[in-house]
mmCIF file of C-alpha atoms in Angstrom:
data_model
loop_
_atom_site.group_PDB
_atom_site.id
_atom_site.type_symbol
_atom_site.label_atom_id
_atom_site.label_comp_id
_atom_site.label_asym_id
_atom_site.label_seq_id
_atom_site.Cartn_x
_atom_site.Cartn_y
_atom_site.Cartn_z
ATOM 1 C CA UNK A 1 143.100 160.048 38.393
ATOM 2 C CA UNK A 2 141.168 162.110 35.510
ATOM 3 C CA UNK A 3 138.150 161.154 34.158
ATOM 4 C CA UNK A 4 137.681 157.491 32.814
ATOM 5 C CA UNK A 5 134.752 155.325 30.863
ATOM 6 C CA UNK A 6 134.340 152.453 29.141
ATOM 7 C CA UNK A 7 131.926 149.674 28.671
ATOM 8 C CA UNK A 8 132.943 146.033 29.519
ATOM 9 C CA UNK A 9 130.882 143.215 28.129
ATOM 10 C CA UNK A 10 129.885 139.996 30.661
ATOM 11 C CA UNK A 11 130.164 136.981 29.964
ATOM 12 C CA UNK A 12 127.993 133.949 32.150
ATOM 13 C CA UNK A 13 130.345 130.997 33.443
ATOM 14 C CA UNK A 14 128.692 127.544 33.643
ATOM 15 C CA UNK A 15 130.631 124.834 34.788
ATOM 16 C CA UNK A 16 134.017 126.964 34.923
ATOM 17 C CA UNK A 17 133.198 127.334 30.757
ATOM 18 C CA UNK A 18 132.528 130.563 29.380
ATOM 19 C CA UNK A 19 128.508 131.046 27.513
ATOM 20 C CA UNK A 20 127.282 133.696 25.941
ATOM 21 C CA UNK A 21 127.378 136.995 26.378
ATOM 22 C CA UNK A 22 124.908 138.314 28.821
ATOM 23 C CA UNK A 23 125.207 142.129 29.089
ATOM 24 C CA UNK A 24 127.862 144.802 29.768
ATOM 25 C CA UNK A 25 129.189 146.502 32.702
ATOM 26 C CA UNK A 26 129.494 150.377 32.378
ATOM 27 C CA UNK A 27 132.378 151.666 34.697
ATOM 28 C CA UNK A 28 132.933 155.687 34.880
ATOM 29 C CA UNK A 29 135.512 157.554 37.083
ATOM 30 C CA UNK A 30 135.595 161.157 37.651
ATOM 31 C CA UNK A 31 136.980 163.105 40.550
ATOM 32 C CA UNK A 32 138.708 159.988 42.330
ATOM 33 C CA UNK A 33 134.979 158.376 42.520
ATOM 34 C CA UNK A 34 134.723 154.770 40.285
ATOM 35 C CA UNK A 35 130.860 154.189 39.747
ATOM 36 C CA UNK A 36 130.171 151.116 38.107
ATOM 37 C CA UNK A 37 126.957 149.655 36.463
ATOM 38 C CA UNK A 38 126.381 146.586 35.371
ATOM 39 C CA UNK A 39 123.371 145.767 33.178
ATOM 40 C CA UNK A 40 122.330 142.030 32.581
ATOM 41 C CA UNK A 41 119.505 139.772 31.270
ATOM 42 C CA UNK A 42 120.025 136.543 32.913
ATOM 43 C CA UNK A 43 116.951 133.758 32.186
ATOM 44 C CA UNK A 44 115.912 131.920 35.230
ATOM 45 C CA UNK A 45 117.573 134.381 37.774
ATOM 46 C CA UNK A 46 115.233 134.615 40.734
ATOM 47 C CA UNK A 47 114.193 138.221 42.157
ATOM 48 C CA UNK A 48 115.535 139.176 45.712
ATOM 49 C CA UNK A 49 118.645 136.993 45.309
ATOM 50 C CA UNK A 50 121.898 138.957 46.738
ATOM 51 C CA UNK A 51 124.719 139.812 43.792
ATOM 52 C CA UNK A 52 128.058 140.488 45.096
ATOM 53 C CA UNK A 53 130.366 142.661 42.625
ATOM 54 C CA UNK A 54 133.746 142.585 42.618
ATOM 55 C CA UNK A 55 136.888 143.856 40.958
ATOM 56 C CA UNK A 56 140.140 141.216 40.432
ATOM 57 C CA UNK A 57 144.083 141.604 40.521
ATOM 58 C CA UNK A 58 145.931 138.440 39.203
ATOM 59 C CA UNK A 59 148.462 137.428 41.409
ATOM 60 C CA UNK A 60 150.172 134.044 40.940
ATOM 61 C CA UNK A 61 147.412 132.339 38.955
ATOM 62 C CA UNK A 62 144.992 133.298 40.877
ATOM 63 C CA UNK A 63 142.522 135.711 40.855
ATOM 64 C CA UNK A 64 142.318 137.948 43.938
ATOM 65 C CA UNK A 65 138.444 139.632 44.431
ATOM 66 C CA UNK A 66 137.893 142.746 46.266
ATOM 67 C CA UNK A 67 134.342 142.859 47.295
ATOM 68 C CA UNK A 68 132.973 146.178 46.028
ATOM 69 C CA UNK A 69 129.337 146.400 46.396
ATOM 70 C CA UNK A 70 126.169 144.200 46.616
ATOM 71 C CA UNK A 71 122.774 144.611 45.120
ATOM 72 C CA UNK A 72 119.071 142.255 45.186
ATOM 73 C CA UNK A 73 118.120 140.761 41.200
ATOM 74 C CA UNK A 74 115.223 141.563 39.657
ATOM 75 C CA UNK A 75 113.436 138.685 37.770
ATOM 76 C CA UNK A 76 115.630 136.971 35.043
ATOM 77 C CA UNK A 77 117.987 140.600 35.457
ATOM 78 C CA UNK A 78 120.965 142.199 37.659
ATOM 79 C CA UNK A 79 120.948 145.824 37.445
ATOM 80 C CA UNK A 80 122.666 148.037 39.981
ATOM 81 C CA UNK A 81 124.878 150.852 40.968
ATOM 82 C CA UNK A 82 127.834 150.447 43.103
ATOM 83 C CA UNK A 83 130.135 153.620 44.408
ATOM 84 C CA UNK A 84 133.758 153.210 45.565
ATOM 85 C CA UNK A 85 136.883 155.067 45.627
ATOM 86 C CA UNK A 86 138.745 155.018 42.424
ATOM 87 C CA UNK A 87 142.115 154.678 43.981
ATOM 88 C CA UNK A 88 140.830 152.858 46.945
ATOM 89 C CA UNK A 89 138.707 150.119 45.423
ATOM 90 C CA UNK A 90 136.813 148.336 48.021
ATOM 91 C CA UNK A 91 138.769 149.967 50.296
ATOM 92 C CA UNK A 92 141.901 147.759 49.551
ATOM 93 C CA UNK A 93 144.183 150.285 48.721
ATOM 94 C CA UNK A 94 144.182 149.195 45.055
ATOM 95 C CA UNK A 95 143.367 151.451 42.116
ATOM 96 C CA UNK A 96 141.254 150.428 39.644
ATOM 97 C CA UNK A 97 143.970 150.363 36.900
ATOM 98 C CA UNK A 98 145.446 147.768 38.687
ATOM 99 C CA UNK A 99 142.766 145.453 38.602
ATOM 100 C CA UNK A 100 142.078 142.938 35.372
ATOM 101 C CA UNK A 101 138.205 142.828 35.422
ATOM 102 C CA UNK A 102 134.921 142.081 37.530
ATOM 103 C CA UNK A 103 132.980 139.169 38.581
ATOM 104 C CA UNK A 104 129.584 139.177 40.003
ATOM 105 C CA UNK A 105 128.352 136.592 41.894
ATOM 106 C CA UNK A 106 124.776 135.402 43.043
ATOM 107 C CA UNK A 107 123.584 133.634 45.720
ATOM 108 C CA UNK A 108 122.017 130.554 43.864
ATOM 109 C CA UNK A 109 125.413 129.584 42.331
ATOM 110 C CA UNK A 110 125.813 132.044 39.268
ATOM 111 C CA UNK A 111 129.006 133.559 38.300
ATOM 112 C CA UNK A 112 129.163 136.005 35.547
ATOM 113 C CA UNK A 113 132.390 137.754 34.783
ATOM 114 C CA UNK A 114 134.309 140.425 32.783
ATOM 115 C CA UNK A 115 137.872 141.440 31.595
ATOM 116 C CA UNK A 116 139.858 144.077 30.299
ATOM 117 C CA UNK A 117 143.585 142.396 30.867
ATOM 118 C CA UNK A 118 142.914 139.969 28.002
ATOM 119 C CA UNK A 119 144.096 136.813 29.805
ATOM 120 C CA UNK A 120 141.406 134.413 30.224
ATOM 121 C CA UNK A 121 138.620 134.054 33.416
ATOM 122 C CA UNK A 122 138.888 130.382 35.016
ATOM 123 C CA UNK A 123 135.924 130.502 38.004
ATOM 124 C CA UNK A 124 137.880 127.755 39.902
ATOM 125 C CA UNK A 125 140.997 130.724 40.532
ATOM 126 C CA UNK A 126 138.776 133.044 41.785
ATOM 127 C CA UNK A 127 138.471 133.437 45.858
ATOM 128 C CA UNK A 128 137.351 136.491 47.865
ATOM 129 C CA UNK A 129 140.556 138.684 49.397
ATOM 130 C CA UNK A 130 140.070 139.302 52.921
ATOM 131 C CA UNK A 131 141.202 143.185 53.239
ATOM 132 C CA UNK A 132 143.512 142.819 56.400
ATOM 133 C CA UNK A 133 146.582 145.032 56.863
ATOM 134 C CA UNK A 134 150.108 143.673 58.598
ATOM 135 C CA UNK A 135 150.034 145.165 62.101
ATOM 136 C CA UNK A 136 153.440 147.277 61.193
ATOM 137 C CA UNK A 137 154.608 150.641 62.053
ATOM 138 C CA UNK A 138 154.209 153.209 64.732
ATOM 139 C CA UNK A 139 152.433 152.292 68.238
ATOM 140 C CA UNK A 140 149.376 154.935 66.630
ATOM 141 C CA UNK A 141 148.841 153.113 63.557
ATOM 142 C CA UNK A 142 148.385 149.550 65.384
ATOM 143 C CA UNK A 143 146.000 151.754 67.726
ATOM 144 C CA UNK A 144 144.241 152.661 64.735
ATOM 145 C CA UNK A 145 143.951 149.296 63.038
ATOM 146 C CA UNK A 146 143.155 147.140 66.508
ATOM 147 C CA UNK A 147 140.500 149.799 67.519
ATOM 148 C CA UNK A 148 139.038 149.838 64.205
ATOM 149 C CA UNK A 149 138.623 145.851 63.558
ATOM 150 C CA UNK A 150 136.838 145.041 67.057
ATOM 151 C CA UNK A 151 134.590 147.592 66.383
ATOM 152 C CA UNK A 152 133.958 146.167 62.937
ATOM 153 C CA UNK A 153 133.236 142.871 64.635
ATOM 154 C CA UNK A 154 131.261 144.056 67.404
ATOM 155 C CA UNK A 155 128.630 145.733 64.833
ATOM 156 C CA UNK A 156 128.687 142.702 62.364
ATOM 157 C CA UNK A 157 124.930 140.901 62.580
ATOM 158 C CA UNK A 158 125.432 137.505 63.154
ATOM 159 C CA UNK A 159 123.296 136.316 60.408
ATOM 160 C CA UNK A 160 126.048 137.750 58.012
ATOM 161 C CA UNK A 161 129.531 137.705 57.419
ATOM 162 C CA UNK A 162 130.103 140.262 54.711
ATOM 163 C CA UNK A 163 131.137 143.489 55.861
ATOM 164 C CA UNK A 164 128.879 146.608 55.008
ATOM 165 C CA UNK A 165 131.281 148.580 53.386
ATOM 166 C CA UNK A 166 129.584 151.632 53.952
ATOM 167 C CA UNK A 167 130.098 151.274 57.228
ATOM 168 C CA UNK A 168 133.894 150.512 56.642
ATOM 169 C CA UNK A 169 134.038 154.109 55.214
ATOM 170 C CA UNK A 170 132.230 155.822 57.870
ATOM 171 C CA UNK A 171 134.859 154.271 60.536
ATOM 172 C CA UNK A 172 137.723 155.225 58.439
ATOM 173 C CA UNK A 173 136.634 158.528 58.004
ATOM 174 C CA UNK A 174 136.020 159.066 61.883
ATOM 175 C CA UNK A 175 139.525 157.348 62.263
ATOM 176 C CA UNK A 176 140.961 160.149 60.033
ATOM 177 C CA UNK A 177 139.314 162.584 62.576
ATOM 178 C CA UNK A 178 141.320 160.703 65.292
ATOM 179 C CA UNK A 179 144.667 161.137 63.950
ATOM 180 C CA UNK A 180 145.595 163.984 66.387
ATOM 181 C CA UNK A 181 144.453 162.112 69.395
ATOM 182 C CA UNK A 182 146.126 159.242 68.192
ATOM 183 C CA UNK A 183 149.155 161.343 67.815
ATOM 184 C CA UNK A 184 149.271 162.547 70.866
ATOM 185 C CA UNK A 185 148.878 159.450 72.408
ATOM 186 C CA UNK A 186 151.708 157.779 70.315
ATOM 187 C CA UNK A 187 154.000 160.631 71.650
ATOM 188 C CA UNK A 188 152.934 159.990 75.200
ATOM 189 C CA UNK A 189 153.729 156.139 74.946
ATOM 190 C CA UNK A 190 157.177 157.346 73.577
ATOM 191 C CA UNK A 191 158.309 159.179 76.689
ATOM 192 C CA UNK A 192 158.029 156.280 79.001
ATOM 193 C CA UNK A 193 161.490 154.913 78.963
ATOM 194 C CA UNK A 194 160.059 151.102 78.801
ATOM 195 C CA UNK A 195 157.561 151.454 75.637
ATOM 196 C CA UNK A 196 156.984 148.380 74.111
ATOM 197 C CA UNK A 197 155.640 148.239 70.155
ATOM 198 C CA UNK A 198 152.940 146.713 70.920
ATOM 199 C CA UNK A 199 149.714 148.807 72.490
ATOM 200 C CA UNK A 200 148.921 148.444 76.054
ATOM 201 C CA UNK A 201 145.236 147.047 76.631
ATOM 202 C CA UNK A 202 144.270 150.321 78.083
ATOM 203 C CA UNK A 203 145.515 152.338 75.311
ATOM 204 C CA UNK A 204 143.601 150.428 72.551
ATOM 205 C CA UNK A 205 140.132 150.536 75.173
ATOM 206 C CA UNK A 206 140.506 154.539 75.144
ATOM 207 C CA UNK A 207 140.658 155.199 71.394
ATOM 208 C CA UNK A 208 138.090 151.892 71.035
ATOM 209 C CA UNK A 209 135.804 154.664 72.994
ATOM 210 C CA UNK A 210 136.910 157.491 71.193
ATOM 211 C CA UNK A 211 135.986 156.432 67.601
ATOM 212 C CA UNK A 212 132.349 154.434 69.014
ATOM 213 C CA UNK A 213 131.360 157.763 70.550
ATOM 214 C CA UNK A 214 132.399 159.517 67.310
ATOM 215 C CA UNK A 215 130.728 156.863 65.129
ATOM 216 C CA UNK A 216 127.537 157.038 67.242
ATOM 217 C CA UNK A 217 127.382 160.489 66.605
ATOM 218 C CA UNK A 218 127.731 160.477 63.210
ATOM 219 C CA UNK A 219 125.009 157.831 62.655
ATOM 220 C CA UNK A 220 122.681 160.114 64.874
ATOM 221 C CA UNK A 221 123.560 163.090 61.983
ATOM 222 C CA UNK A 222 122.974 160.643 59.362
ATOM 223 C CA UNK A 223 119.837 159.674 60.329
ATOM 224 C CA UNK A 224 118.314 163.122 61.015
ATOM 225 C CA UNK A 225 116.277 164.100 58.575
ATOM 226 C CA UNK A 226 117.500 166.593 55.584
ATOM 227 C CA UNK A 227 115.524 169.936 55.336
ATOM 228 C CA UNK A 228 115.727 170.888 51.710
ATOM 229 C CA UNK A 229 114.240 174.684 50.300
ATOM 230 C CA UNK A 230 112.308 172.786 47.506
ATOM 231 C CA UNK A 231 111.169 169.861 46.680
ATOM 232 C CA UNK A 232 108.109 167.548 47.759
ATOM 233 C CA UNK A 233 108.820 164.652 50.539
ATOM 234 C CA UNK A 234 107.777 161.246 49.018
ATOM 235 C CA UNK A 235 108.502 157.480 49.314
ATOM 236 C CA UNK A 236 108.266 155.950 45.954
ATOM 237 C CA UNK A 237 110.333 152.901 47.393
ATOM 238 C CA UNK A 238 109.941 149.905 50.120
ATOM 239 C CA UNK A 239 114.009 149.335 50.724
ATOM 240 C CA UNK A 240 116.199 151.136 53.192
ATOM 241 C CA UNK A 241 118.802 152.048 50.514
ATOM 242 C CA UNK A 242 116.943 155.163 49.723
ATOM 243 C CA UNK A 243 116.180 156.331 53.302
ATOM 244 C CA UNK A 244 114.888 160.018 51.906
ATOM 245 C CA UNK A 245 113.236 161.243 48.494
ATOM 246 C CA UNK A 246 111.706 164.541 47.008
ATOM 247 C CA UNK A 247 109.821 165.189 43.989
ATOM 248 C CA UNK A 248 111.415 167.951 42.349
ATOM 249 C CA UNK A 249 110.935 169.859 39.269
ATOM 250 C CA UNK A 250 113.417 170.525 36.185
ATOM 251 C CA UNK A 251 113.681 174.414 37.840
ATOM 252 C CA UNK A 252 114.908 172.432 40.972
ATOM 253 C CA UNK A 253 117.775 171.558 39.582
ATOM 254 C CA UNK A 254 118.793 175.690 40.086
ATOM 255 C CA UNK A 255 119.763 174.570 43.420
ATOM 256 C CA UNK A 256 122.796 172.017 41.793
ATOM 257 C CA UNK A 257 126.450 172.730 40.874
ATOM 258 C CA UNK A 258 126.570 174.162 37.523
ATOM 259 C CA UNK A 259 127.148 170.823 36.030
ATOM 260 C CA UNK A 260 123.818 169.558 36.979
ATOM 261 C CA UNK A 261 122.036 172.686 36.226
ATOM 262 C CA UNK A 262 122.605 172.099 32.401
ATOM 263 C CA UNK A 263 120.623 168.959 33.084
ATOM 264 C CA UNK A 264 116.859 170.846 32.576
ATOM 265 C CA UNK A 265 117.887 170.759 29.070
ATOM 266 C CA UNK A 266 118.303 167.108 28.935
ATOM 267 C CA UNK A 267 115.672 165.558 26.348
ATOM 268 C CA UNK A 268 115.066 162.153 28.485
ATOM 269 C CA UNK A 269 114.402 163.896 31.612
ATOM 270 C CA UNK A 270 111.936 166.630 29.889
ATOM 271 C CA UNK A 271 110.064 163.821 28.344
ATOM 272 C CA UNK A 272 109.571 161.958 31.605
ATOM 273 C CA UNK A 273 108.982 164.978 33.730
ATOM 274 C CA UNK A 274 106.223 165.819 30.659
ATOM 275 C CA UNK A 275 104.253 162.828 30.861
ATOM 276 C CA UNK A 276 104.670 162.286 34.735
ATOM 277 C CA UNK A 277 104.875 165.886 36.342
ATOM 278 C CA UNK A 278 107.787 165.228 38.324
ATOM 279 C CA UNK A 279 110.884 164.030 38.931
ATOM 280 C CA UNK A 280 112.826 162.411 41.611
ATOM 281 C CA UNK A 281 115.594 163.223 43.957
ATOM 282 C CA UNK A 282 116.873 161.051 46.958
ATOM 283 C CA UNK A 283 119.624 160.316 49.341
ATOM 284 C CA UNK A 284 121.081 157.266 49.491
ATOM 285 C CA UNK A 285 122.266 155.357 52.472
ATOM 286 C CA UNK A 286 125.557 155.821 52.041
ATOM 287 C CA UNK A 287 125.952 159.804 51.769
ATOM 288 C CA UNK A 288 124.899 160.213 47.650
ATOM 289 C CA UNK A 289 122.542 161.468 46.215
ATOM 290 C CA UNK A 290 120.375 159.899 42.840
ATOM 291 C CA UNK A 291 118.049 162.070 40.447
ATOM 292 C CA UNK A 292 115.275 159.705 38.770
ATOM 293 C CA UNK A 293 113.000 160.216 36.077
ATOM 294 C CA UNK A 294 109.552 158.243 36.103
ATOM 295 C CA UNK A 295 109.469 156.110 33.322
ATOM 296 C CA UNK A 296 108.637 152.183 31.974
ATOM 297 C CA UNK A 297 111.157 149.239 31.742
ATOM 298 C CA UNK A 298 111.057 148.215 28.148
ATOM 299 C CA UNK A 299 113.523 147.968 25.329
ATOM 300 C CA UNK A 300 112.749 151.208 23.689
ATOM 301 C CA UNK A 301 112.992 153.415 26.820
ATOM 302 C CA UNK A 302 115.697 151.751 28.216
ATOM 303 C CA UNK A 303 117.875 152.385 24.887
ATOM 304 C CA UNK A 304 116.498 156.225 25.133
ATOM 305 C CA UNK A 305 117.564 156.611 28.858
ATOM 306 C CA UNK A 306 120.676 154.931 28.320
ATOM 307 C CA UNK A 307 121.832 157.369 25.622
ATOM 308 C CA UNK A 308 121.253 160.259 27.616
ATOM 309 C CA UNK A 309 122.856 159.036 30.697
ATOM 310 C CA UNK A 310 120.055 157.761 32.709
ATOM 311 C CA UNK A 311 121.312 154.014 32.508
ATOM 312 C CA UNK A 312 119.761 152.417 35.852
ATOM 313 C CA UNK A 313 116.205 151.278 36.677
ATOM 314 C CA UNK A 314 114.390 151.076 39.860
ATOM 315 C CA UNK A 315 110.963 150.122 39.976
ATOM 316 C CA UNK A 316 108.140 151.614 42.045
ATOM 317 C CA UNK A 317 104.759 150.989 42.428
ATOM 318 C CA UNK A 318 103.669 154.729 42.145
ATOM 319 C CA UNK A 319 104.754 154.847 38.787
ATOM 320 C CA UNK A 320 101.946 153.309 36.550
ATOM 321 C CA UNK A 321 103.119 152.445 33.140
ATOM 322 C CA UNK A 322 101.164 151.795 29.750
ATOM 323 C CA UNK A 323 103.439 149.062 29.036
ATOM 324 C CA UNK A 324 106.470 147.340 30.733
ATOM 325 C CA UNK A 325 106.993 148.042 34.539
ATOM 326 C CA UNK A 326 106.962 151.241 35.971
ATOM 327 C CA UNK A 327 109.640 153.181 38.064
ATOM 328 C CA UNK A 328 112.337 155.242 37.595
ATOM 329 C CA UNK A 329 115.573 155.817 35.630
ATOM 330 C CA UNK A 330 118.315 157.311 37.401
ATOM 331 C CA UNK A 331 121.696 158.765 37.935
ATOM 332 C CA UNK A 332 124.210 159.516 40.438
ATOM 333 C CA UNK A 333 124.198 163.387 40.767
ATOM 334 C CA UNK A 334 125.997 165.869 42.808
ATOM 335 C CA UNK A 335 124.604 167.150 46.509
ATOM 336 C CA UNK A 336 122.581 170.409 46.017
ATOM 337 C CA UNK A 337 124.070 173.395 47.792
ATOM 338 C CA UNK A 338 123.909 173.374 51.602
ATOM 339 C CA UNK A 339 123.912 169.420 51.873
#
């Protein structure tokens, strides 16, 4: 998959009818990774309500959704960013050309929807896919999938029934670290002369242990804290989604793949940097890394940011703003080197 974008305009459903338009979804893949921002002005939409995204595939007259992210609303406005595999939406195993738009969904009842198949949204055909593969093939891959869903379930809160699909990706990526255990324990299974398909107890219990003592230890790296050779620690934020920030300078950005270097020459992020003295780097929670650029929310700076590629808004109380609310504008940007 090359590199993709294109703007899809939302539409608000009331009473399975479609309203007016609400505000547009931008969706960009490059190197296999779909990011996808949607941008509305809803009026009436509580703050701190949860907004589920999620891409469809039609299948019988119905429309299939494959959760792919989640985000909190800001007063009367959803604005978010939400990272997936391009070829792996959601984890589904379903590219993203195969899908026929997105719906977002809030928790006070709203549904707001978009689509790019040109065959018409009914709300009432929607329902949420549950991601669950057929227990076929060899006696590893069953291993695989039955050690991987209890431990899914055992680290689900109770209080909530959506999976955390950054999680998902962390235990499919230590599964893919397994396959040569898992290998070798398929071809010891296949030497006894009574094998059965199906996975003796104790089997599944040993590679259960394997992959939570391999998860464990890669939630102890991920929480250790990242040494970086510039860059100022600082907390501009209350949430847990950006677990580690910097304030950085345009010369920073040295440190980058070329392609972000050429960033100190973008216009928005010298005018912020100008009338703030900084900028802002942090690491998400799931792996990524942001850049930010203090700024206002108003119409004028957020047509200004948009146009040179800053598109999302986060606000912070640090940021004190002449008019509108302060915070920052950001991107999704590359890991500097070493990271």
């Amino acid at each position: 998959m090359g590199y993709r974008r294109f703007i899809a305009y939302v539409y608000e459903y009331r009473k399975g009818k479609k309203e007016d338009n609400c505000g547009f979804m931008k969706v960009e893949v490059r190197n296999h990774m779909c990011t996808i921002e949607p941008h509305l002005q809803v009026g009436n939409l509580a703050a701190g309500e949860v907004c589920k995204v999620y891409g469809f595939v039609r299948k019988e007259g119905l429309m299939n959704g494959i959760l792919l992210g989640s985000c909190k609303t800001e007063a009367n406005r959803i604005e978010c960013l939400v990272e997936t595999d391009g070829t792996d939406m959601g984890g589904s195993g379903i590219p993203l050309e195969k899908m026929g738009g997105m719906i977002l969904l809030t928790e006070s009842g709203g549904f707001f929807g978009t689509e790019w198949d040109d065959q018409t949204i009914r709300p009432e055909n929607f329902k949420e896919s549950i991601i669950k593969k057929e227990e076929t093939g060899t006696v590893c891959e069953i291993i695989k999938e039955k050690a991987e869903e209890k431990l899914e379930n055992e680290s689900k809160p109770e209080t909530d029934s959506t999976p955390d699909l950054d999680d998902r990706h962390e235990v499919e990526d230590v599964v893919e670290q397994m396959q040569d255990d898992l290998l070798e324990a398929e071809e010891m299974i296949s030497d006894e002369p009574q094998a059965k398909d199906e996975p003796t107890v104790g089997e599944i219990w040993e590679a259960e242990q394997k992959i939570t003592c391999r998860v464990n230890t890669k939630q102890e790296e991920k929480e250790k804290t990242i040494a970086l050779p510039f860059g100022q620690p600082f907390c501009p934020f209350q949430d847990s989604d950006l677990n580690q920030c910097w304030k950085i300078t345009p010369q920073d950005l040295a440190y980058f793949p070329r392609r972000q270097c050429a960033l100190r020459n973008n216009r928005f992020l010298q005018y912020g940097y100008y009338n703030f003295g900084h900028l802002l780097l942090c690491h998400r929670s799931n792996g990524r890394y942001i850049l930010g650029v203090p700024g206002s929310y108003d119409q004028q700076e957020q047509f200004m940011a948009g146009m040179f590629g800053f598109s999302c808004f986060k606000e912070s109380n640090c940021i004190k703003a002449k008019k509108g609310r302060g915070g920052y504008w950001y991107r999704a940007i590359d890991p500097p080197a070493g990271c």
